[in-house]
Short mmCIF file of N, CA and C in Angstrom, two decimals:
data_model
loop_
_atom_site.label_atom_id
_atom_site.label_comp_id
_atom_site.label_asym_id
_atom_site.label_seq_id
_atom_site.Cartn_x
_atom_site.Cartn_y
_atom_site.Cartn_z
N MET A 44 -6.73 -6.59 -7.73
CA MET A 44 -7.23 -5.93 -8.91
C MET A 44 -8.71 -6.27 -9.04
N LEU A 45 -9.52 -5.27 -9.17
CA LEU A 45 -10.95 -5.48 -9.33
C LEU A 45 -11.27 -5.91 -10.76
N LYS A 46 -12.22 -6.82 -10.89
CA LYS A 46 -12.65 -7.25 -12.23
C LYS A 46 -13.19 -6.07 -13.03
N SER A 47 -13.75 -5.10 -12.35
CA SER A 47 -14.38 -3.96 -13.02
C SER A 47 -13.38 -2.86 -13.40
N ALA A 48 -12.10 -3.07 -13.14
CA ALA A 48 -11.09 -2.05 -13.45
C ALA A 48 -11.09 -1.73 -14.94
N LYS A 49 -11.10 -0.44 -15.26
CA LYS A 49 -11.15 -0.01 -16.66
C LYS A 49 -9.82 -0.22 -17.38
N ASN A 50 -8.74 -0.11 -16.66
CA ASN A 50 -7.41 -0.23 -17.27
C ASN A 50 -6.62 -1.36 -16.60
N ALA A 51 -7.22 -2.53 -16.56
CA ALA A 51 -6.63 -3.66 -15.84
C ALA A 51 -5.24 -4.02 -16.36
N ALA A 52 -5.04 -4.05 -17.66
CA ALA A 52 -3.74 -4.42 -18.21
C ALA A 52 -2.66 -3.43 -17.79
N ALA A 53 -2.97 -2.14 -17.86
CA ALA A 53 -2.00 -1.12 -17.45
C ALA A 53 -1.73 -1.20 -15.95
N ALA A 54 -2.77 -1.45 -15.18
CA ALA A 54 -2.61 -1.57 -13.73
C ALA A 54 -1.74 -2.77 -13.38
N GLN A 55 -1.95 -3.88 -14.06
CA GLN A 55 -1.13 -5.08 -13.83
C GLN A 55 0.33 -4.80 -14.17
N ALA A 56 0.55 -4.11 -15.29
CA ALA A 56 1.91 -3.77 -15.70
C ALA A 56 2.57 -2.86 -14.66
N PHE A 57 1.81 -1.88 -14.15
CA PHE A 57 2.35 -0.98 -13.13
C PHE A 57 2.71 -1.75 -11.86
N LEU A 58 1.82 -2.62 -11.41
CA LEU A 58 2.09 -3.41 -10.20
C LEU A 58 3.32 -4.29 -10.37
N LYS A 59 3.44 -4.88 -11.54
CA LYS A 59 4.61 -5.73 -11.81
C LYS A 59 5.89 -4.89 -11.72
N PHE A 60 5.85 -3.69 -12.31
CA PHE A 60 7.02 -2.81 -12.27
C PHE A 60 7.32 -2.32 -10.85
N ILE A 61 6.33 -1.77 -10.18
CA ILE A 61 6.56 -1.11 -8.89
C ILE A 61 6.95 -2.09 -7.79
N THR A 62 6.56 -3.35 -7.92
CA THR A 62 6.95 -4.35 -6.92
C THR A 62 8.23 -5.08 -7.32
N GLY A 63 8.73 -4.81 -8.52
CA GLY A 63 9.99 -5.39 -8.97
C GLY A 63 11.18 -4.57 -8.48
N LYS A 64 12.37 -5.08 -8.75
CA LYS A 64 13.59 -4.43 -8.26
C LYS A 64 13.72 -2.99 -8.76
N LYS A 65 13.51 -2.75 -10.06
CA LYS A 65 13.66 -1.39 -10.59
C LYS A 65 12.65 -0.42 -9.98
N GLY A 66 11.42 -0.85 -9.84
CA GLY A 66 10.39 0.00 -9.25
C GLY A 66 10.68 0.29 -7.78
N GLN A 67 11.15 -0.72 -7.07
CA GLN A 67 11.48 -0.52 -5.66
C GLN A 67 12.65 0.43 -5.50
N GLU A 68 13.61 0.37 -6.44
CA GLU A 68 14.73 1.30 -6.39
C GLU A 68 14.27 2.74 -6.64
N VAL A 69 13.28 2.92 -7.51
CA VAL A 69 12.72 4.26 -7.73
C VAL A 69 12.15 4.80 -6.42
N LEU A 70 11.42 3.96 -5.70
CA LEU A 70 10.84 4.39 -4.42
C LEU A 70 11.92 4.63 -3.38
N GLN A 71 12.95 3.80 -3.38
CA GLN A 71 14.02 3.94 -2.40
C GLN A 71 14.78 5.25 -2.59
N LYS A 72 15.06 5.61 -3.82
CA LYS A 72 15.89 6.78 -4.10
C LYS A 72 15.09 8.06 -4.31
N GLY A 73 13.79 7.94 -4.44
CA GLY A 73 12.95 9.10 -4.72
C GLY A 73 12.57 9.86 -3.46
N THR A 74 11.60 10.74 -3.61
CA THR A 74 11.17 11.57 -2.48
C THR A 74 9.78 11.21 -1.99
N SER A 75 9.24 10.07 -2.43
CA SER A 75 7.91 9.68 -1.98
C SER A 75 7.95 8.98 -0.62
N PHE A 76 9.15 8.53 -0.22
CA PHE A 76 9.35 7.89 1.08
C PHE A 76 8.36 6.76 1.34
N GLU A 77 8.35 5.80 0.45
CA GLU A 77 7.53 4.60 0.59
C GLU A 77 8.40 3.47 1.11
N TYR A 78 7.83 2.61 1.93
CA TYR A 78 8.56 1.44 2.40
C TYR A 78 8.65 0.42 1.28
N ALA A 79 9.80 -0.22 1.16
CA ALA A 79 10.00 -1.25 0.15
C ALA A 79 9.16 -2.48 0.48
N VAL A 80 8.68 -3.13 -0.57
CA VAL A 80 7.96 -4.38 -0.37
C VAL A 80 8.79 -5.56 -0.86
N ALA A 81 9.85 -5.27 -1.60
CA ALA A 81 10.75 -6.32 -2.08
C ALA A 81 11.84 -6.54 -1.05
N SER A 82 12.21 -7.78 -0.82
CA SER A 82 13.21 -8.07 0.20
C SER A 82 14.63 -7.74 -0.27
N ASP A 83 14.84 -7.60 -1.58
CA ASP A 83 16.19 -7.34 -2.08
C ASP A 83 16.52 -5.86 -2.26
N VAL A 84 15.59 -4.98 -1.89
CA VAL A 84 15.82 -3.54 -1.98
C VAL A 84 15.43 -2.92 -0.64
N PRO A 85 16.39 -2.30 0.07
CA PRO A 85 16.04 -1.68 1.35
C PRO A 85 15.23 -0.40 1.15
N SER A 86 14.51 -0.03 2.18
CA SER A 86 13.74 1.22 2.14
C SER A 86 14.70 2.41 2.23
N ASN A 87 14.20 3.58 1.94
CA ASN A 87 14.96 4.82 2.02
C ASN A 87 15.51 4.97 3.44
N ASP A 88 16.78 5.35 3.55
CA ASP A 88 17.44 5.50 4.86
C ASP A 88 16.76 6.53 5.76
N LYS A 89 16.03 7.47 5.17
CA LYS A 89 15.39 8.53 5.96
C LYS A 89 14.11 8.05 6.65
N LEU A 90 13.65 6.86 6.29
CA LEU A 90 12.44 6.32 6.91
C LEU A 90 12.77 5.62 8.22
N VAL A 91 11.90 5.76 9.18
CA VAL A 91 12.04 5.02 10.44
C VAL A 91 11.88 3.54 10.09
N PRO A 92 12.76 2.68 10.59
CA PRO A 92 12.60 1.25 10.29
C PRO A 92 11.19 0.79 10.67
N ILE A 93 10.59 0.02 9.79
CA ILE A 93 9.19 -0.38 9.98
C ILE A 93 8.98 -1.13 11.29
N LYS A 94 10.01 -1.82 11.76
CA LYS A 94 9.90 -2.55 13.03
C LYS A 94 9.79 -1.60 14.22
N GLU A 95 10.21 -0.35 14.03
CA GLU A 95 10.18 0.63 15.12
C GLU A 95 8.90 1.46 15.14
N LEU A 96 8.07 1.31 14.13
CA LEU A 96 6.81 2.06 14.10
C LEU A 96 5.87 1.55 15.18
N GLN A 97 5.15 2.44 15.78
CA GLN A 97 4.20 2.06 16.82
C GLN A 97 2.79 2.15 16.24
N ALA A 98 2.46 1.13 15.46
CA ALA A 98 1.14 1.10 14.83
C ALA A 98 0.06 0.90 15.89
N PRO A 99 -1.07 1.57 15.71
CA PRO A 99 -2.15 1.39 16.69
C PRO A 99 -2.72 -0.02 16.61
N THR A 100 -3.17 -0.51 17.74
CA THR A 100 -3.82 -1.81 17.78
C THR A 100 -5.31 -1.60 17.53
N VAL A 101 -5.83 -2.30 16.55
CA VAL A 101 -7.25 -2.17 16.21
C VAL A 101 -7.92 -3.51 16.42
N ASP A 102 -8.97 -3.51 17.22
CA ASP A 102 -9.77 -4.71 17.44
C ASP A 102 -10.99 -4.61 16.53
N PRO A 103 -11.02 -5.37 15.43
CA PRO A 103 -12.14 -5.28 14.49
C PRO A 103 -13.50 -5.50 15.14
N ALA A 104 -13.54 -6.28 16.21
CA ALA A 104 -14.81 -6.56 16.88
C ALA A 104 -15.38 -5.31 17.54
N LYS A 105 -14.53 -4.34 17.82
CA LYS A 105 -14.99 -3.13 18.50
C LYS A 105 -15.31 -1.99 17.53
N LEU A 106 -15.13 -2.23 16.24
CA LEU A 106 -15.44 -1.19 15.26
C LEU A 106 -16.94 -1.06 15.07
N ASN A 107 -17.39 0.14 14.77
CA ASN A 107 -18.79 0.40 14.49
C ASN A 107 -19.05 -0.06 13.05
N SER A 108 -19.63 -1.25 12.91
CA SER A 108 -19.77 -1.83 11.58
C SER A 108 -20.60 -0.97 10.63
N GLN A 109 -21.60 -0.27 11.15
CA GLN A 109 -22.41 0.61 10.31
C GLN A 109 -21.57 1.74 9.75
N LYS A 110 -20.77 2.36 10.60
CA LYS A 110 -19.91 3.47 10.16
C LYS A 110 -18.85 2.97 9.18
N VAL A 111 -18.27 1.81 9.46
CA VAL A 111 -17.28 1.24 8.55
C VAL A 111 -17.90 0.98 7.18
N SER A 112 -19.09 0.43 7.17
CA SER A 112 -19.80 0.17 5.91
C SER A 112 -20.07 1.47 5.16
N GLU A 113 -20.47 2.51 5.89
CA GLU A 113 -20.72 3.81 5.26
C GLU A 113 -19.44 4.38 4.64
N LEU A 114 -18.34 4.30 5.37
CA LEU A 114 -17.08 4.82 4.85
C LEU A 114 -16.59 4.04 3.64
N MET A 115 -16.74 2.71 3.69
CA MET A 115 -16.33 1.88 2.57
C MET A 115 -17.20 2.14 1.35
N THR A 116 -18.49 2.36 1.57
CA THR A 116 -19.39 2.67 0.46
C THR A 116 -19.03 4.02 -0.14
N LYS A 117 -18.76 5.00 0.72
CA LYS A 117 -18.38 6.33 0.25
C LYS A 117 -17.08 6.29 -0.56
N ALA A 118 -16.17 5.40 -0.16
CA ALA A 118 -14.90 5.26 -0.86
C ALA A 118 -15.02 4.42 -2.13
N GLY A 119 -16.21 3.84 -2.34
CA GLY A 119 -16.42 3.04 -3.54
C GLY A 119 -15.93 1.61 -3.42
N LEU A 120 -15.68 1.17 -2.19
CA LEU A 120 -15.20 -0.20 -1.99
C LEU A 120 -16.32 -1.20 -1.85
N LEU A 121 -17.52 -0.72 -1.57
CA LEU A 121 -18.69 -1.60 -1.46
C LEU A 121 -19.74 -1.18 -2.45
#
C-alpha cells in the first residue's frame, strides 16, 4: 500500500477481505478465474494448476533498465 493512496483505509479493508477465506471463495466460485492466495481455499477447478504453468524465465540483469524505468514511470510506479 502506498503512503500516498487516497483511500488507504478502504484499500486495506478490501485486501483483508479478498485475501481472507470469504474473499477467496468469491474468486474460486466466480468467473474472474483468479488463483487463490489462501492455502485453505483451492483455486477454481477450471484453472490450470499453477505448478503446471510454464512461466517465462526473466533475467533482470538482461533487461533494458532505461526502458523499464520509462514503463514504470508511465505506469505511475516511479
